[in-house]
Short mmCIF file of N, CA and C in Angstrom, two decimals:
data_model
loop_
_atom_site.label_atom_id
_atom_site.label_comp_id
_atom_site.label_asym_id
_atom_site.label_seq_id
_atom_site.Cartn_x
_atom_site.Cartn_y
_atom_site.Cartn_z
N MET Z 1 32.63 38.25 88.97
CA MET Z 1 31.60 38.62 87.98
C MET Z 1 32.00 37.96 86.60
N ARG Z 2 31.06 37.30 86.03
CA ARG Z 2 31.37 36.74 84.71
C ARG Z 2 31.30 37.84 83.68
N ASP Z 3 32.18 37.64 82.72
CA ASP Z 3 32.25 38.50 81.59
C ASP Z 3 30.99 38.37 80.63
N GLU Z 4 30.44 39.50 80.39
CA GLU Z 4 29.05 39.42 79.56
C GLU Z 4 29.24 38.84 78.28
N ASN Z 5 30.42 39.14 77.56
CA ASN Z 5 30.68 38.69 76.22
C ASN Z 5 30.80 37.17 76.34
N LEU Z 6 31.53 36.72 77.32
CA LEU Z 6 31.68 35.24 77.54
C LEU Z 6 30.34 34.49 77.76
N ILE Z 7 29.45 35.15 78.50
CA ILE Z 7 28.11 34.63 78.82
C ILE Z 7 27.33 34.53 77.46
N LYS Z 8 27.39 35.61 76.72
CA LYS Z 8 26.69 35.63 75.38
C LYS Z 8 27.19 34.51 74.45
N ILE Z 9 28.49 34.38 74.38
CA ILE Z 9 28.95 33.29 73.48
C ILE Z 9 28.65 31.91 73.98
N ALA Z 10 28.65 31.71 75.34
CA ALA Z 10 28.26 30.42 75.86
C ALA Z 10 26.81 30.17 75.65
N ARG Z 11 25.87 31.13 75.71
CA ARG Z 11 24.52 31.01 75.47
C ARG Z 11 24.33 30.59 73.96
N VAL Z 12 24.98 31.27 73.06
CA VAL Z 12 24.90 30.92 71.57
C VAL Z 12 25.34 29.49 71.40
N LEU Z 13 26.41 29.07 72.04
CA LEU Z 13 26.96 27.60 71.93
C LEU Z 13 26.01 26.68 72.42
N LYS Z 14 25.36 27.00 73.54
CA LYS Z 14 24.31 26.17 74.16
C LYS Z 14 23.17 25.98 73.07
N ASN Z 15 22.75 27.02 72.62
CA ASN Z 15 21.69 26.94 71.58
C ASN Z 15 22.05 26.15 70.38
N GLU Z 16 23.26 26.23 69.91
CA GLU Z 16 23.76 25.38 68.80
C GLU Z 16 23.78 23.91 69.17
N PHE Z 17 24.20 23.64 70.32
CA PHE Z 17 24.10 22.20 70.80
C PHE Z 17 22.69 21.63 70.84
N GLU Z 18 21.73 22.47 71.29
CA GLU Z 18 20.42 22.07 71.40
C GLU Z 18 19.80 21.97 69.93
N ALA Z 19 20.24 22.82 69.01
CA ALA Z 19 19.68 22.78 67.71
C ALA Z 19 19.98 21.48 66.96
N ILE Z 20 21.34 20.90 67.17
CA ILE Z 20 21.73 19.78 66.40
C ILE Z 20 21.43 18.51 67.17
N SER Z 21 21.07 18.61 68.41
CA SER Z 21 20.83 17.33 69.20
C SER Z 21 19.82 16.51 68.72
N PRO Z 22 18.68 16.95 68.17
CA PRO Z 22 17.67 16.00 67.66
C PRO Z 22 18.17 15.17 66.57
N PHE Z 23 18.90 15.67 65.68
CA PHE Z 23 19.46 14.86 64.54
C PHE Z 23 20.26 13.81 65.12
N VAL Z 24 21.25 14.10 66.07
CA VAL Z 24 22.06 13.07 66.63
C VAL Z 24 21.28 12.15 67.44
N GLU Z 25 20.37 12.58 68.25
CA GLU Z 25 19.52 11.62 68.99
C GLU Z 25 18.74 10.64 68.17
N ARG Z 26 18.23 11.20 67.01
CA ARG Z 26 17.40 10.32 66.21
C ARG Z 26 18.23 9.18 65.70
N HIS Z 27 19.49 9.43 65.31
CA HIS Z 27 20.40 8.37 64.85
C HIS Z 27 20.85 7.53 66.03
N THR Z 28 21.24 8.06 67.14
CA THR Z 28 21.79 7.17 68.22
C THR Z 28 20.65 6.24 68.78
N SER Z 29 19.42 6.81 68.82
CA SER Z 29 18.36 5.79 69.22
C SER Z 29 18.04 4.81 68.39
N THR Z 30 18.47 4.85 67.04
CA THR Z 30 18.33 3.76 66.14
C THR Z 30 19.62 2.87 66.24
N VAL Z 31 20.68 3.46 66.20
CA VAL Z 31 21.95 2.65 66.10
C VAL Z 31 22.35 1.96 67.41
N CYS Z 32 22.48 2.80 68.50
CA CYS Z 32 23.12 2.39 69.78
C CYS Z 32 22.42 1.12 70.42
N PRO Z 33 21.10 1.06 70.31
CA PRO Z 33 20.52 -0.07 71.00
C PRO Z 33 20.88 -1.50 70.27
N LEU Z 34 21.28 -1.41 69.03
CA LEU Z 34 21.70 -2.68 68.27
C LEU Z 34 23.13 -2.99 68.53
N CYS Z 35 23.87 -1.98 69.09
CA CYS Z 35 25.39 -2.20 69.10
C CYS Z 35 25.79 -3.14 70.35
N GLU Z 36 26.76 -3.82 70.17
CA GLU Z 36 27.30 -4.70 71.26
C GLU Z 36 28.49 -4.13 71.90
N THR Z 37 29.02 -3.02 71.43
CA THR Z 37 30.22 -2.37 71.99
C THR Z 37 29.83 -1.17 72.72
N VAL Z 38 30.45 -0.93 73.83
CA VAL Z 38 30.22 0.37 74.51
C VAL Z 38 31.13 1.47 74.12
N CYS Z 39 30.70 2.42 73.34
CA CYS Z 39 31.52 3.42 72.89
C CYS Z 39 31.64 4.63 73.94
N CYS Z 40 30.71 4.63 74.87
CA CYS Z 40 30.74 5.74 75.89
C CYS Z 40 31.61 5.22 76.93
N ILE Z 41 32.86 5.51 76.73
CA ILE Z 41 33.88 5.07 77.70
C ILE Z 41 34.54 6.19 78.46
N ASN Z 42 35.13 5.96 79.52
CA ASN Z 42 35.74 6.88 80.42
C ASN Z 42 36.76 7.77 79.62
N LYS Z 43 37.42 7.25 78.72
CA LYS Z 43 38.41 8.06 77.86
C LYS Z 43 37.80 9.28 77.29
N HIS Z 44 36.59 9.25 77.00
CA HIS Z 44 35.87 10.38 76.31
C HIS Z 44 35.19 11.31 77.28
N GLY Z 45 35.12 10.86 78.58
CA GLY Z 45 34.14 11.58 79.51
C GLY Z 45 34.88 12.55 80.36
N HIS Z 46 36.01 13.09 79.99
CA HIS Z 46 36.71 14.11 80.74
C HIS Z 46 36.48 15.51 80.16
N TYR Z 47 36.32 16.52 81.08
CA TYR Z 47 36.07 17.88 80.55
C TYR Z 47 37.48 18.57 80.32
N GLU Z 48 37.45 19.38 79.17
CA GLU Z 48 38.62 20.02 78.77
C GLU Z 48 38.41 21.52 79.34
N LYS Z 49 39.56 22.34 79.13
CA LYS Z 49 39.44 23.70 79.57
C LYS Z 49 38.28 24.44 79.03
N GLU Z 50 37.95 24.22 77.67
CA GLU Z 50 36.95 25.05 76.98
C GLU Z 50 35.57 24.53 77.61
N ASP Z 51 35.48 23.27 78.01
CA ASP Z 51 34.30 22.72 78.62
C ASP Z 51 34.01 23.54 79.85
N LEU Z 52 35.02 23.60 80.67
CA LEU Z 52 34.90 24.27 81.99
C LEU Z 52 34.55 25.74 81.84
N ILE Z 53 35.18 26.40 80.81
CA ILE Z 53 34.91 27.84 80.66
C ILE Z 53 33.37 27.95 80.22
N PHE Z 54 32.91 27.13 79.40
CA PHE Z 54 31.58 27.07 78.77
C PHE Z 54 30.61 26.95 80.00
N LEU Z 55 30.73 25.90 80.67
CA LEU Z 55 29.85 25.59 81.89
C LEU Z 55 29.91 26.72 82.87
N SER Z 56 31.02 27.20 83.18
CA SER Z 56 31.16 28.35 84.17
C SER Z 56 30.52 29.52 83.62
N ALA Z 57 30.60 29.84 82.43
CA ALA Z 57 30.02 31.15 81.91
C ALA Z 57 28.41 30.97 81.98
N LEU Z 58 27.90 29.73 81.94
CA LEU Z 58 26.48 29.56 82.08
C LEU Z 58 26.05 29.45 83.49
N GLY Z 59 27.02 29.46 84.49
CA GLY Z 59 26.73 29.38 85.87
C GLY Z 59 26.39 27.83 86.28
N ILE Z 60 26.90 26.84 85.46
CA ILE Z 60 26.67 25.49 85.76
C ILE Z 60 28.00 24.87 86.36
N ASP Z 61 27.82 24.10 87.44
CA ASP Z 61 28.85 23.41 88.00
C ASP Z 61 29.14 22.06 87.16
N VAL Z 62 30.33 21.66 87.13
CA VAL Z 62 30.73 20.44 86.47
C VAL Z 62 29.99 19.26 87.15
N PRO Z 63 29.27 18.42 86.41
CA PRO Z 63 28.48 17.36 86.99
C PRO Z 63 29.39 16.50 87.87
N ALA Z 64 28.86 16.09 88.97
CA ALA Z 64 29.70 15.23 89.92
C ALA Z 64 29.69 13.79 89.38
N GLY Z 65 30.32 12.94 90.14
CA GLY Z 65 30.37 11.51 89.73
C GLY Z 65 31.77 11.05 89.40
N HIS Z 66 32.76 11.79 89.46
CA HIS Z 66 34.13 11.56 89.04
C HIS Z 66 34.68 10.48 90.03
N VAL Z 67 35.00 9.36 89.56
CA VAL Z 67 35.65 8.33 90.32
C VAL Z 67 36.79 7.81 89.44
N GLU Z 68 37.78 7.22 90.14
CA GLU Z 68 38.95 6.65 89.30
C GLU Z 68 38.37 5.53 88.49
N ARG Z 69 38.65 5.51 87.22
CA ARG Z 69 38.24 4.48 86.20
C ARG Z 69 39.31 4.39 85.20
N ASN Z 70 39.32 3.10 84.65
CA ASN Z 70 40.24 2.92 83.54
C ASN Z 70 39.74 3.60 82.31
N ASP Z 71 40.49 4.00 81.29
CA ASP Z 71 39.97 4.52 80.20
C ASP Z 71 38.94 3.81 79.41
N SER Z 72 39.07 2.40 79.42
CA SER Z 72 38.23 1.59 78.73
C SER Z 72 36.85 1.21 79.52
N ASP Z 73 36.76 1.67 80.80
CA ASP Z 73 35.60 1.48 81.55
C ASP Z 73 34.41 2.32 81.07
N PRO Z 74 33.20 1.97 81.19
CA PRO Z 74 32.07 2.72 80.85
C PRO Z 74 32.14 4.16 81.46
N CYS Z 75 31.70 5.20 80.68
CA CYS Z 75 31.64 6.54 81.24
C CYS Z 75 30.80 6.66 82.45
N ARG Z 76 31.22 7.54 83.28
CA ARG Z 76 30.46 7.62 84.66
C ARG Z 76 29.08 8.27 84.40
N PHE Z 77 28.80 8.87 83.13
CA PHE Z 77 27.41 9.47 82.97
C PHE Z 77 26.57 8.48 82.16
N LEU Z 78 27.00 7.24 81.89
CA LEU Z 78 26.26 6.31 81.13
C LEU Z 78 25.33 5.59 82.03
N THR Z 79 24.06 5.52 81.52
CA THR Z 79 23.00 4.79 82.25
C THR Z 79 22.43 3.75 81.30
N GLU Z 80 21.47 2.97 81.77
CA GLU Z 80 20.84 2.03 80.94
C GLU Z 80 20.09 2.71 79.70
N ARG Z 81 19.66 3.93 79.97
CA ARG Z 81 18.92 4.72 78.90
C ARG Z 81 19.80 5.61 78.11
N GLY Z 82 21.09 5.54 78.21
CA GLY Z 82 22.12 6.44 77.55
C GLY Z 82 22.67 7.43 78.48
N CYS Z 83 23.14 8.45 77.89
CA CYS Z 83 23.81 9.47 78.67
C CYS Z 83 22.84 10.17 79.74
N SER Z 84 23.28 10.32 80.87
CA SER Z 84 22.47 11.02 81.89
C SER Z 84 22.44 12.49 81.69
N LEU Z 85 23.36 13.05 80.88
CA LEU Z 85 23.48 14.52 80.69
C LEU Z 85 22.98 14.90 79.33
N GLU Z 86 22.44 16.20 79.31
CA GLU Z 86 22.01 16.65 77.98
C GLU Z 86 23.30 16.97 77.23
N ARG Z 87 23.17 16.91 75.83
CA ARG Z 87 24.20 16.94 75.00
C ARG Z 87 25.09 18.19 75.30
N TRP Z 88 24.54 19.35 75.62
CA TRP Z 88 25.35 20.64 75.78
C TRP Z 88 26.16 20.44 77.08
N MET Z 89 25.76 19.60 77.98
CA MET Z 89 26.55 19.50 79.28
C MET Z 89 27.64 18.54 79.21
N ARG Z 90 27.67 17.72 78.10
CA ARG Z 90 28.64 16.57 78.09
C ARG Z 90 30.00 17.09 77.75
N PRO Z 91 31.05 16.38 78.16
CA PRO Z 91 32.44 16.78 77.78
C PRO Z 91 32.43 16.72 76.17
N PHE Z 92 33.10 17.76 75.62
CA PHE Z 92 33.09 17.98 74.19
C PHE Z 92 33.46 16.78 73.32
N ARG Z 93 34.51 16.16 73.77
CA ARG Z 93 35.13 15.04 73.01
C ARG Z 93 34.23 13.83 73.05
N CYS Z 94 33.42 13.68 74.16
CA CYS Z 94 32.46 12.49 74.13
C CYS Z 94 31.26 12.85 73.35
N THR Z 95 30.82 14.14 73.29
CA THR Z 95 29.77 14.58 72.54
C THR Z 95 29.89 14.33 71.03
N TRP Z 96 31.20 14.37 70.56
CA TRP Z 96 31.38 14.29 69.11
C TRP Z 96 32.10 13.01 68.78
N PHE Z 97 32.05 11.94 69.54
CA PHE Z 97 32.66 10.73 69.25
C PHE Z 97 31.57 9.89 68.56
N PHE Z 98 31.68 9.65 67.23
CA PHE Z 98 30.74 8.92 66.52
C PHE Z 98 31.42 7.63 65.94
N CYS Z 99 30.87 6.52 66.17
CA CYS Z 99 31.35 5.27 65.67
C CYS Z 99 30.95 5.12 64.27
N GLY Z 100 31.62 4.11 63.50
CA GLY Z 100 31.35 3.94 62.21
C GLY Z 100 29.78 3.73 61.80
N PRO Z 101 29.18 2.76 62.46
CA PRO Z 101 27.75 2.55 62.13
C PRO Z 101 26.90 3.85 62.44
N LEU Z 102 27.19 4.64 63.42
CA LEU Z 102 26.42 5.85 63.57
C LEU Z 102 26.78 6.85 62.46
N LEU Z 103 27.93 7.01 62.05
CA LEU Z 103 28.21 7.88 60.93
C LEU Z 103 27.50 7.44 59.64
N ASN Z 104 27.48 6.08 59.45
CA ASN Z 104 26.79 5.50 58.29
C ASN Z 104 25.34 5.85 58.25
N SER Z 105 24.72 5.72 59.44
CA SER Z 105 23.31 6.09 59.66
C SER Z 105 23.05 7.53 59.31
N MET Z 106 23.83 8.35 59.88
CA MET Z 106 23.79 9.75 59.57
C MET Z 106 23.93 10.19 58.14
N ASP Z 107 24.90 9.48 57.56
CA ASP Z 107 25.23 9.74 56.09
C ASP Z 107 24.09 9.36 55.20
N GLU Z 108 23.30 8.37 55.59
CA GLU Z 108 22.13 8.05 54.77
C GLU Z 108 21.13 9.11 54.66
N ASP Z 109 21.09 9.96 55.65
CA ASP Z 109 20.11 11.08 55.72
C ASP Z 109 20.88 12.24 55.13
N LYS Z 110 21.19 12.15 53.76
CA LYS Z 110 22.07 13.12 53.07
C LYS Z 110 21.83 14.54 53.31
N GLN Z 111 20.56 15.10 53.16
CA GLN Z 111 20.40 16.52 53.19
C GLN Z 111 20.48 16.90 54.64
N GLU Z 112 20.01 16.17 55.64
CA GLU Z 112 20.15 16.58 57.04
C GLU Z 112 21.62 16.39 57.44
N TYR Z 113 22.26 15.51 56.90
CA TYR Z 113 23.74 15.29 57.41
C TYR Z 113 24.45 16.39 56.91
N ARG Z 114 24.24 16.99 55.72
CA ARG Z 114 25.01 18.22 55.20
C ARG Z 114 24.67 19.43 56.15
N LYS Z 115 23.45 19.58 56.56
CA LYS Z 115 23.12 20.67 57.45
C LYS Z 115 23.85 20.46 58.80
N PHE Z 116 23.80 19.23 59.18
CA PHE Z 116 24.50 18.85 60.47
C PHE Z 116 25.96 19.16 60.50
N ILE Z 117 26.65 18.76 59.44
CA ILE Z 117 28.14 19.08 59.36
C ILE Z 117 28.31 20.55 59.28
N LYS Z 118 27.55 21.30 58.60
CA LYS Z 118 27.68 22.80 58.63
C LYS Z 118 27.46 23.42 60.05
N SER Z 119 26.44 22.86 60.57
CA SER Z 119 26.07 23.34 62.05
C SER Z 119 27.28 23.01 63.00
N LEU Z 120 27.87 21.79 62.79
CA LEU Z 120 28.88 21.38 63.67
C LEU Z 120 30.15 22.24 63.47
N GLN Z 121 30.50 22.54 62.23
CA GLN Z 121 31.63 23.54 61.99
C GLN Z 121 31.42 24.88 62.64
N GLY Z 122 30.13 25.28 62.65
CA GLY Z 122 29.79 26.59 63.20
C GLY Z 122 29.96 26.48 64.76
N LEU Z 123 29.45 25.44 65.21
CA LEU Z 123 29.59 25.16 66.74
C LEU Z 123 30.99 25.13 67.22
N ILE Z 124 31.89 24.51 66.51
CA ILE Z 124 33.25 24.47 66.78
C ILE Z 124 33.95 25.87 66.70
N SER Z 125 33.54 26.65 65.76
CA SER Z 125 34.04 28.07 65.64
C SER Z 125 33.59 28.83 66.90
N ILE Z 126 32.37 28.70 67.20
CA ILE Z 126 31.87 29.46 68.45
C ILE Z 126 32.64 29.03 69.69
N ARG Z 127 32.85 27.74 69.81
CA ARG Z 127 33.48 27.17 70.87
C ARG Z 127 34.99 27.77 71.03
N GLN Z 128 35.62 27.94 69.91
CA GLN Z 128 37.00 28.52 69.88
C GLN Z 128 36.99 29.83 70.58
N LYS Z 129 35.88 30.65 70.35
CA LYS Z 129 35.84 31.98 70.84
C LYS Z 129 35.83 32.06 72.39
N LEU Z 130 35.45 30.95 73.00
CA LEU Z 130 35.54 30.94 74.47
C LEU Z 130 36.90 31.14 75.09
N THR Z 131 37.95 30.82 74.36
CA THR Z 131 39.30 30.93 74.91
C THR Z 131 40.03 32.16 74.32
N GLU Z 132 39.36 32.86 73.45
CA GLU Z 132 39.95 34.10 72.86
C GLU Z 132 40.07 35.25 73.88
#
């Protein structure tokens, strides 16, 4: 039986991911198609303990597709159209890896960027509660 408090925290965390995803997607859809470097690499595509607790609390299995890859190989979830997973289902460290051009694009959107940073800090705080 899953702990009800853990389930509640996981649902709040999922909602936070979904709330900030449009901001990130707006900027990745502008920046990433112009980039010649693949930032979505295997090194960032591994689930951590907190990711597993989060997905388990939501009743979600870890997405399949793990095969042996070098850290510099493209992530197993990367498709021609970007990531095949919704942002809340992605490994945490891949979700928050932002390259310089992407950060610059986000920073140009000053007011929204400040809201995003505040939301990100809240999201990290909620995520930490998963292991308490």
